[in-house]
mmCIF file with all atom_site columns, C-alpha atoms in Angstrom:
data_model
loop_
_atom_site.group_PDB
_atom_site.id
_atom_site.type_symbol
_atom_site.label_atom_id
_atom_site.label_alt_id
_atom_site.label_comp_id
_atom_site.label_asym_id
_atom_site.label_entity_id
_atom_site.label_seq_id
_atom_site.pdbx_PDB_ins_code
_atom_site.Cartn_x
_atom_site.Cartn_y
_atom_site.Cartn_z
_atom_site.occupancy
_atom_site.B_iso_or_equiv
_atom_site.pdbx_formal_charge
_atom_site.auth_seq_id
_atom_site.auth_comp_id
_atom_site.auth_asym_id
_atom_site.auth_atom_id
_atom_site.pdbx_PDB_model_num
ATOM 1   C CA . MET B 1 1   ? 59.305 -48.953 -191.800 1.00 92.00 ? 749 MET B CA 1
ATOM 2   C CA . TYR B 1 2   ? 58.820 -48.067 -195.072 1.00 92.00 ? 750 TYR B CA 1
ATOM 3   C CA . ALA B 1 3   ? 62.905 -50.040 -195.139 1.00 92.00 ? 751 ALA B CA 1
ATOM 4   C CA . TRP B 1 4   ? 61.069 -52.988 -193.845 1.00 92.00 ? 752 TRP B CA 1
ATOM 5   C CA . SER B 1 5   ? 57.492 -53.186 -196.039 1.00 92.00 ? 753 SER B CA 1
ATOM 6   C CA . ALA B 1 6   ? 59.635 -52.845 -198.728 1.00 91.00 ? 754 ALA B CA 1
ATOM 7   C CA . TRP B 1 7   ? 62.030 -55.804 -197.848 1.00 91.00 ? 755 TRP B CA 1
ATOM 8   C CA . CYS B 1 8   ? 58.442 -57.632 -197.291 1.00 92.00 ? 756 CYS B CA 1
ATOM 9   C CA . PHE B 1 9   ? 56.766 -56.676 -200.652 1.00 90.00 ? 757 PHE B CA 1
ATOM 10  C CA . GLY B 1 10  ? 59.921 -57.201 -202.532 1.00 84.00 ? 758 GLY B CA 1
ATOM 11  C CA . GLY B 1 11  ? 62.816 -58.808 -201.857 1.00 81.00 ? 759 GLY B CA 1
ATOM 12  C CA . ALA B 1 12  ? 64.601 -61.907 -202.403 1.00 81.00 ? 760 ALA B CA 1
ATOM 13  C CA . SER B 1 13  ? 64.522 -63.610 -199.311 1.00 87.00 ? 761 SER B CA 1
ATOM 14  C CA . SER B 1 14  ? 61.696 -61.929 -197.334 1.00 88.00 ? 762 SER B CA 1
ATOM 15  C CA . PRO B 1 15  ? 60.006 -62.948 -194.098 1.00 92.00 ? 763 PRO B CA 1
ATOM 16  C CA . SER B 1 16  ? 56.344 -64.696 -194.415 1.00 90.00 ? 764 SER B CA 1
ATOM 17  C CA . THR B 1 17  ? 53.656 -63.174 -193.768 1.00 88.00 ? 765 THR B CA 1
ATOM 18  C CA . THR B 1 18  ? 53.324 -64.292 -190.470 1.00 93.00 ? 766 THR B CA 1
ATOM 19  C CA . VAL B 1 19  ? 56.717 -63.199 -189.634 1.00 94.00 ? 767 VAL B CA 1
ATOM 20  C CA . ALA B 1 20  ? 56.338 -59.760 -191.840 1.00 93.00 ? 768 ALA B CA 1
ATOM 21  C CA . VAL B 1 21  ? 52.994 -58.314 -190.365 1.00 94.00 ? 769 VAL B CA 1
ATOM 22  C CA . SER B 1 22  ? 54.542 -59.659 -186.496 1.00 95.00 ? 770 SER B CA 1
ATOM 23  C CA . VAL B 1 23  ? 57.307 -57.885 -186.512 1.00 96.00 ? 771 VAL B CA 1
ATOM 24  C CA . GLY B 1 24  ? 56.183 -54.536 -188.659 1.00 95.00 ? 772 GLY B CA 1
ATOM 25  C CA . GLY B 1 25  ? 52.668 -54.273 -186.060 1.00 95.00 ? 773 GLY B CA 1
ATOM 26  C CA . ALA B 1 26  ? 55.234 -54.729 -182.911 1.00 96.00 ? 774 ALA B CA 1
ATOM 27  C CA . ALA B 1 27  ? 57.396 -51.560 -183.918 1.00 96.00 ? 775 ALA B CA 1
ATOM 28  C CA . VAL B 1 28  ? 53.959 -49.634 -185.522 1.00 96.00 ? 776 VAL B CA 1
ATOM 29  C CA . LEU B 1 29  ? 53.260 -50.429 -181.490 1.00 96.00 ? 777 LEU B CA 1
ATOM 30  C CA . ALA B 1 30  ? 55.944 -50.039 -179.547 1.00 96.00 ? 778 ALA B CA 1
ATOM 31  C CA . ALA B 1 31  ? 56.151 -46.815 -181.509 1.00 95.00 ? 779 ALA B CA 1
ATOM 32  C CA . GLY B 1 32  ? 52.970 -45.243 -180.184 1.00 95.00 ? 780 GLY B CA 1
ATOM 33  C CA . VAL B 1 33  ? 54.024 -46.454 -176.799 1.00 95.00 ? 781 VAL B CA 1
ATOM 34  C CA . ALA B 1 34  ? 57.622 -44.535 -176.469 1.00 93.00 ? 782 ALA B CA 1
ATOM 35  C CA . TYR B 1 35  ? 54.737 -41.195 -177.836 1.00 93.00 ? 783 TYR B CA 1
ATOM 36  C CA . PHE B 1 36  ? 52.545 -41.431 -175.910 1.00 93.00 ? 784 PHE B CA 1
ATOM 37  C CA . LEU B 1 37  ? 55.237 -42.149 -172.825 1.00 91.00 ? 785 LEU B CA 1
ATOM 38  C CA . LEU B 1 38  ? 57.613 -39.399 -174.288 1.00 90.00 ? 786 LEU B CA 1
ATOM 39  C CA . VAL B 1 39  ? 55.621 -36.127 -174.766 1.00 91.00 ? 787 VAL B CA 1
ATOM 40  C CA . ASP B 1 40  ? 53.734 -34.606 -171.904 1.00 85.00 ? 788 ASP B CA 1
ATOM 41  C CA . GLY B 1 41  ? 50.111 -33.929 -171.956 1.00 84.00 ? 789 GLY B CA 1
ATOM 42  C CA . VAL B 1 42  ? 46.878 -34.758 -174.131 1.00 88.00 ? 790 VAL B CA 1
ATOM 43  C CA . MET B 1 43  ? 49.397 -34.122 -177.019 1.00 89.00 ? 791 MET B CA 1
ATOM 44  C CA . GLY B 1 44  ? 50.842 -37.005 -175.924 1.00 90.00 ? 792 GLY B CA 1
ATOM 45  C CA . PHE B 1 45  ? 48.372 -39.428 -177.379 1.00 93.00 ? 793 PHE B CA 1
ATOM 46  C CA . PHE B 1 46  ? 47.404 -37.551 -180.277 1.00 93.00 ? 794 PHE B CA 1
ATOM 47  C CA . GLY B 1 47  ? 50.732 -37.156 -181.383 1.00 92.00 ? 795 GLY B CA 1
ATOM 48  C CA . ALA B 1 48  ? 51.193 -41.509 -181.217 1.00 94.00 ? 796 ALA B CA 1
ATOM 49  C CA . LEU B 1 49  ? 47.878 -41.191 -182.951 1.00 94.00 ? 797 LEU B CA 1
ATOM 50  C CA . ALA B 1 50  ? 49.209 -39.447 -185.416 1.00 95.00 ? 798 ALA B CA 1
ATOM 51  C CA . LEU B 1 51  ? 53.426 -41.669 -185.914 1.00 95.00 ? 799 LEU B CA 1
ATOM 52  C CA . VAL B 1 52  ? 50.950 -44.910 -185.425 1.00 96.00 ? 800 VAL B CA 1
ATOM 53  C CA . GLY B 1 53  ? 48.890 -43.227 -189.016 1.00 95.00 ? 801 GLY B CA 1
ATOM 54  C CA . ALA B 1 54  ? 52.441 -42.161 -189.956 1.00 96.00 ? 802 ALA B CA 1
ATOM 55  C CA . LEU B 1 55  ? 54.008 -45.970 -190.285 1.00 96.00 ? 803 LEU B CA 1
ATOM 56  C CA . LEU B 1 56  ? 50.774 -47.418 -191.453 1.00 95.00 ? 804 LEU B CA 1
ATOM 57  C CA . LEU B 1 57  ? 49.956 -44.803 -194.258 1.00 94.00 ? 805 LEU B CA 1
ATOM 58  C CA . THR B 1 58  ? 54.191 -45.527 -194.963 1.00 95.00 ? 806 THR B CA 1
ATOM 59  C CA . VAL B 1 59  ? 53.569 -49.245 -194.680 1.00 94.00 ? 807 VAL B CA 1
ATOM 60  C CA . ALA B 1 60  ? 50.687 -48.245 -197.670 1.00 92.00 ? 808 ALA B CA 1
ATOM 61  C CA . ALA B 1 61  ? 52.500 -45.894 -200.151 1.00 93.00 ? 809 ALA B CA 1
ATOM 62  C CA . ALA B 1 62  ? 55.562 -49.352 -200.088 1.00 93.00 ? 810 ALA B CA 1
ATOM 63  C CA . ASP B 1 63  ? 52.515 -51.986 -201.442 1.00 90.00 ? 811 ASP B CA 1
ATOM 64  C CA . ARG B 1 64  ? 51.320 -49.545 -203.485 1.00 88.00 ? 812 ARG B CA 1
ATOM 65  C CA . ALA B 1 65  ? 55.184 -49.025 -205.216 1.00 90.00 ? 813 ALA B CA 1
ATOM 66  C CA . ALA B 1 66  ? 55.630 -52.731 -205.115 1.00 89.00 ? 814 ALA B CA 1
ATOM 67  C CA . THR B 1 67  ? 57.114 -54.239 -208.562 1.00 86.00 ? 815 THR B CA 1
ATOM 68  C CA . ARG B 1 68  ? 53.990 -56.544 -209.938 1.00 90.00 ? 816 ARG B CA 1
ATOM 69  C CA . GLU B 1 69  ? 56.569 -57.908 -212.170 1.00 89.00 ? 817 GLU B CA 1
ATOM 70  C CA . ALA B 1 70  ? 53.560 -60.345 -214.221 1.00 92.00 ? 818 ALA B CA 1
ATOM 71  C CA . VAL B 1 71  ? 51.312 -57.956 -216.565 1.00 94.00 ? 819 VAL B CA 1
ATOM 72  C CA . ALA B 1 72  ? 48.085 -60.306 -217.815 1.00 95.00 ? 820 ALA B CA 1
ATOM 73  C CA . GLY B 1 73  ? 45.911 -59.729 -220.236 1.00 95.00 ? 821 GLY B CA 1
ATOM 74  C CA . CYS B 1 74  ? 41.980 -61.117 -218.020 1.00 96.00 ? 822 CYS B CA 1
ATOM 75  C CA . VAL B 1 75  ? 38.563 -61.334 -218.884 1.00 96.00 ? 823 VAL B CA 1
ATOM 76  C CA . VAL B 1 76  ? 35.854 -59.605 -216.365 1.00 96.00 ? 824 VAL B CA 1
ATOM 77  C CA . VAL B 1 77  ? 33.875 -62.329 -215.837 1.00 96.00 ? 825 VAL B CA 1
ATOM 78  C CA . LYS B 1 78  ? 31.659 -60.620 -213.876 1.00 96.00 ? 826 LYS B CA 1
ATOM 79  C CA . VAL B 1 79  ? 31.554 -57.669 -211.732 1.00 95.00 ? 827 VAL B CA 1
ATOM 80  C CA . ARG B 1 80  ? 30.155 -57.232 -208.098 1.00 95.00 ? 828 ARG B CA 1
ATOM 81  C CA . GLU B 1 81  ? 29.126 -53.643 -206.721 1.00 94.00 ? 829 GLU B CA 1
ATOM 82  C CA . GLU B 1 82  ? 29.452 -53.784 -202.734 1.00 93.00 ? 830 GLU B CA 1
ATOM 83  C CA . GLU B 1 83  ? 28.345 -50.123 -200.775 1.00 91.00 ? 831 GLU B CA 1
ATOM 84  C CA . GLN B 1 84  ? 30.756 -49.780 -197.840 1.00 86.00 ? 832 GLN B CA 1
ATOM 85  C CA . SER B 1 85  ? 29.275 -46.762 -195.264 1.00 83.00 ? 833 SER B CA 1
ATOM 86  C CA . SER B 1 86  ? 31.509 -45.340 -192.715 1.00 77.00 ? 834 SER B CA 1
ATOM 87  C CA . VAL B 1 87  ? 30.459 -45.315 -188.903 1.00 75.00 ? 835 VAL B CA 1
ATOM 88  C CA . GLY B 1 88  ? 28.769 -41.768 -187.274 1.00 68.00 ? 836 GLY B CA 1
ATOM 89  C CA . GLU B 1 89  ? 26.855 -38.588 -188.063 1.00 69.00 ? 837 GLU B CA 1
ATOM 90  C CA . GLY B 1 90  ? 26.830 -38.622 -191.818 1.00 68.00 ? 838 GLY B CA 1
ATOM 91  C CA . GLY B 1 91  ? 28.844 -41.161 -192.691 1.00 72.00 ? 839 GLY B CA 1
ATOM 92  C CA . ALA B 1 92  ? 30.533 -41.266 -196.417 1.00 82.00 ? 840 ALA B CA 1
ATOM 93  C CA . THR B 1 93  ? 29.508 -44.065 -198.283 1.00 86.00 ? 841 THR B CA 1
ATOM 94  C CA . ARG B 1 94  ? 31.962 -45.380 -201.111 1.00 87.00 ? 842 ARG B CA 1
ATOM 95  C CA . VAL B 1 95  ? 31.668 -48.430 -203.407 1.00 92.00 ? 843 VAL B CA 1
ATOM 96  C CA . LEU B 1 96  ? 33.805 -50.728 -204.042 1.00 93.00 ? 844 LEU B CA 1
ATOM 97  C CA . TYR B 1 97  ? 33.675 -52.922 -207.598 1.00 95.00 ? 845 TYR B CA 1
ATOM 98  C CA . HIS B 1 98  ? 35.305 -56.555 -207.288 1.00 95.00 ? 846 HIS B CA 1
ATOM 99  C CA . HIS B 1 99  ? 36.155 -57.778 -211.256 1.00 95.00 ? 847 HIS B CA 1
ATOM 100 C CA . THR B 1 100 ? 35.547 -62.102 -211.726 1.00 96.00 ? 848 THR B CA 1
ATOM 101 C CA . LEU B 1 101 ? 38.670 -62.611 -213.567 1.00 96.00 ? 849 LEU B CA 1
ATOM 102 C CA . ARG B 1 102 ? 39.500 -65.657 -216.034 1.00 96.00 ? 850 ARG B CA 1
ATOM 103 C CA . CYS B 1 103 ? 43.250 -64.642 -216.490 1.00 95.00 ? 851 CYS B CA 1
ATOM 104 C CA . PRO B 1 104 ? 45.847 -67.642 -218.037 1.00 94.00 ? 852 PRO B CA 1
ATOM 105 C CA . GLY B 1 105 ? 47.337 -69.233 -215.677 1.00 91.00 ? 853 GLY B CA 1
ATOM 106 C CA . GLY B 1 106 ? 43.759 -68.590 -213.104 1.00 93.00 ? 854 GLY B CA 1
ATOM 107 C CA . TYR B 1 107 ? 45.830 -65.471 -210.952 1.00 94.00 ? 855 TYR B CA 1
ATOM 108 C CA . PRO B 1 108 ? 44.524 -63.755 -210.553 1.00 95.00 ? 856 PRO B CA 1
ATOM 109 C CA . SER B 1 109 ? 41.543 -64.776 -210.280 1.00 95.00 ? 857 SER B CA 1
ATOM 110 C CA . THR B 1 110 ? 39.784 -61.155 -208.709 1.00 95.00 ? 858 THR B CA 1
ATOM 111 C CA . LEU B 1 111 ? 40.358 -57.972 -208.707 1.00 94.00 ? 859 LEU B CA 1
ATOM 112 C CA . THR B 1 112 ? 38.603 -54.797 -206.058 1.00 93.00 ? 860 THR B CA 1
ATOM 113 C CA . GLU B 1 113 ? 38.597 -51.388 -207.292 1.00 93.00 ? 861 GLU B CA 1
ATOM 114 C CA . ASP B 1 114 ? 37.227 -48.414 -206.589 1.00 90.00 ? 862 ASP B CA 1
ATOM 115 C CA . HIS B 1 115 ? 35.777 -47.654 -210.362 1.00 92.00 ? 863 HIS B CA 1
ATOM 116 C CA . ARG B 1 116 ? 34.435 -50.326 -212.639 1.00 94.00 ? 864 ARG B CA 1
ATOM 117 C CA . ALA B 1 117 ? 37.908 -51.523 -214.550 1.00 93.00 ? 865 ALA B CA 1
ATOM 118 C CA . ALA B 1 118 ? 35.618 -53.211 -217.692 1.00 93.00 ? 866 ALA B CA 1
ATOM 119 C CA . PRO B 1 119 ? 32.844 -54.369 -218.609 1.00 93.00 ? 867 PRO B CA 1
ATOM 120 C CA . ASP B 1 120 ? 31.416 -58.014 -218.223 1.00 94.00 ? 868 ASP B CA 1
ATOM 121 C CA . GLY B 1 121 ? 33.359 -59.612 -220.715 1.00 94.00 ? 869 GLY B CA 1
ATOM 122 C CA . GLY B 1 122 ? 35.959 -56.921 -221.010 1.00 95.00 ? 870 GLY B CA 1
ATOM 123 C CA . GLU B 1 123 ? 39.068 -56.534 -221.242 1.00 95.00 ? 871 GLU B CA 1
ATOM 124 C CA . VAL B 1 124 ? 41.911 -55.783 -218.613 1.00 96.00 ? 872 VAL B CA 1
ATOM 125 C CA . ARG B 1 125 ? 45.907 -55.897 -218.156 1.00 96.00 ? 873 ARG B CA 1
ATOM 126 C CA . VAL B 1 126 ? 46.669 -56.725 -215.007 1.00 96.00 ? 874 VAL B CA 1
ATOM 127 C CA . ALA B 1 127 ? 49.678 -56.699 -212.943 1.00 95.00 ? 875 ALA B CA 1
ATOM 128 C CA . TYR B 1 128 ? 50.786 -59.167 -210.805 1.00 94.00 ? 876 TYR B CA 1
ATOM 129 C CA . ASP B 1 129 ? 53.440 -60.031 -208.168 1.00 91.00 ? 877 ASP B CA 1
ATOM 130 C CA . PRO B 1 130 ? 53.401 -63.821 -209.682 1.00 89.00 ? 878 PRO B CA 1
ATOM 131 C CA . ARG B 1 131 ? 54.730 -64.046 -205.857 1.00 87.00 ? 879 ARG B CA 1
ATOM 132 C CA . ARG B 1 132 ? 51.720 -63.129 -204.378 1.00 88.00 ? 880 ARG B CA 1
ATOM 133 C CA . ARG B 1 133 ? 53.443 -60.584 -201.528 1.00 89.00 ? 881 ARG B CA 1
ATOM 134 C CA . VAL B 1 134 ? 50.813 -57.763 -202.917 1.00 90.00 ? 882 VAL B CA 1
ATOM 135 C CA . ALA B 1 135 ? 47.765 -57.797 -203.997 1.00 89.00 ? 883 ALA B CA 1
ATOM 136 C CA . PRO B 1 136 ? 47.072 -57.018 -208.469 1.00 94.00 ? 884 PRO B CA 1
ATOM 137 C CA . ALA B 1 137 ? 47.094 -53.606 -209.898 1.00 93.00 ? 885 ALA B CA 1
ATOM 138 C CA . LEU B 1 138 ? 45.326 -52.784 -212.728 1.00 93.00 ? 886 LEU B CA 1
ATOM 139 C CA . GLU B 1 139 ? 48.888 -52.269 -215.209 1.00 91.00 ? 887 GLU B CA 1
ATOM 140 C CA . GLY B 1 140 ? 49.904 -48.659 -214.706 1.00 85.00 ? 888 GLY B CA 1
ATOM 141 C CA . SER B 1 141 ? 47.285 -47.404 -211.816 1.00 85.00 ? 889 SER B CA 1
ATOM 142 C CA . THR B 1 142 ? 49.054 -47.713 -208.998 1.00 81.00 ? 890 THR B CA 1
ATOM 143 C CA . SER B 1 143 ? 50.900 -44.685 -207.333 1.00 85.00 ? 891 SER B CA 1
ATOM 144 C CA . PRO B 1 144 ? 52.634 -44.494 -203.732 1.00 90.00 ? 892 PRO B CA 1
ATOM 145 C CA . TRP B 1 145 ? 52.132 -40.486 -203.579 1.00 90.00 ? 893 TRP B CA 1
ATOM 146 C CA . PRO B 1 146 ? 49.561 -40.058 -201.931 1.00 91.00 ? 894 PRO B CA 1
ATOM 147 C CA . GLN B 1 147 ? 49.883 -41.501 -198.889 1.00 92.00 ? 895 GLN B CA 1
ATOM 148 C CA . ALA B 1 148 ? 53.195 -41.168 -199.271 1.00 93.00 ? 896 ALA B CA 1
ATOM 149 C CA . VAL B 1 149 ? 52.536 -36.772 -198.530 1.00 94.00 ? 897 VAL B CA 1
ATOM 150 C CA . LEU B 1 150 ? 50.096 -37.572 -195.962 1.00 94.00 ? 898 LEU B CA 1
ATOM 151 C CA . ALA B 1 151 ? 52.409 -40.099 -194.032 1.00 95.00 ? 899 ALA B CA 1
ATOM 152 C CA . VAL B 1 152 ? 54.726 -37.417 -194.162 1.00 95.00 ? 900 VAL B CA 1
ATOM 153 C CA . ILE B 1 153 ? 52.301 -35.114 -193.259 1.00 95.00 ? 901 ILE B CA 1
ATOM 154 C CA . LEU B 1 154 ? 51.761 -36.958 -190.220 1.00 95.00 ? 902 LEU B CA 1
ATOM 155 C CA . LEU B 1 155 ? 54.921 -37.034 -189.698 1.00 94.00 ? 903 LEU B CA 1
ATOM 156 C CA . ALA B 1 156 ? 55.854 -33.627 -189.360 1.00 94.00 ? 904 ALA B CA 1
ATOM 157 C CA . ALA B 1 157 ? 52.777 -32.997 -187.076 1.00 92.00 ? 905 ALA B CA 1
ATOM 158 C CA . ALA B 1 158 ? 53.577 -36.077 -184.921 1.00 92.00 ? 906 ALA B CA 1
ATOM 159 C CA . THR B 1 159 ? 57.433 -34.684 -184.792 1.00 91.00 ? 907 THR B CA 1
ATOM 160 C CA . ALA B 1 160 ? 56.387 -30.772 -183.803 1.00 90.00 ? 908 ALA B CA 1
ATOM 161 C CA . GLY B 1 161 ? 54.386 -32.621 -181.159 1.00 87.00 ? 909 GLY B CA 1
ATOM 162 C CA . ALA B 1 162 ? 57.448 -33.491 -179.946 1.00 88.00 ? 910 ALA B CA 1
ATOM 163 C CA . ARG B 1 163 ? 59.121 -30.542 -179.629 1.00 85.00 ? 911 ARG B CA 1
ATOM 164 C CA . ARG B 1 164 ? 57.055 -28.804 -178.124 1.00 84.00 ? 912 ARG B CA 1
ATOM 165 C CA . PHE B 1 165 ? 55.625 -30.919 -175.387 1.00 83.00 ? 913 PHE B CA 1
ATOM 166 C CA . SER B 1 166 ? 58.763 -33.275 -174.914 1.00 79.00 ? 914 SER B CA 1
ATOM 167 C CA . ARG B 1 167 ? 59.090 -34.629 -171.636 1.00 70.00 ? 915 ARG B CA 1
ATOM 168 C CA . TRP B 1 168 ? 62.648 -34.312 -171.935 1.00 66.00 ? 916 TRP B CA 1
ATOM 169 C CA . GLY B 1 169 ? 64.164 -31.417 -172.672 1.00 56.00 ? 917 GLY B CA 1
ATOM 170 C CA . ARG B 1 170 ? 63.005 -29.805 -169.944 1.00 55.00 ? 918 ARG B CA 1
ATOM 171 C CA . ARG B 1 171 ? 64.467 -28.503 -166.246 1.00 50.00 ? 919 ARG B CA 1
ATOM 172 C CA . ALA B 1 172 ? 63.023 -28.581 -162.838 1.00 49.00 ? 920 ALA B CA 1
ATOM 173 C CA . PRO B 1 173 ? 61.808 -26.123 -161.211 1.00 50.00 ? 921 PRO B CA 1
#
């Protein structure tokens, strides 16, 4: 999944977004269904969820690791705060900061971060992909490690569950 995502985000001859999302989504769905069918009991369900989550985190890690080869000094025109609440009892809230930018050449025009990058009228350095395959980010702020580590943990849990509860390898009584 990482190789597919990395190629889609940064390959010179990468497919269109529609093809990339369709093929990647089908691969994730097929992996989850196969896991569910090959592993017994409730572990089949939770292991499939862990596997799908790990594959999606792998895509997120590839996105964070993708090359943003151009850098622009942009002026923050306006910052809009958006509060997001998670669903459920005692759900946490987080604030996203949507920065409206004025950059040379007109792109990027927006930047979303979990913190205020600069006050209105301030300047930020934004790394971006001129082909617009990945979202712009503050220069030097993207790291794939948090997503990659969590993906490895979920893959290890799914693998351990498959090894312990696999329908294959069991002998009939």
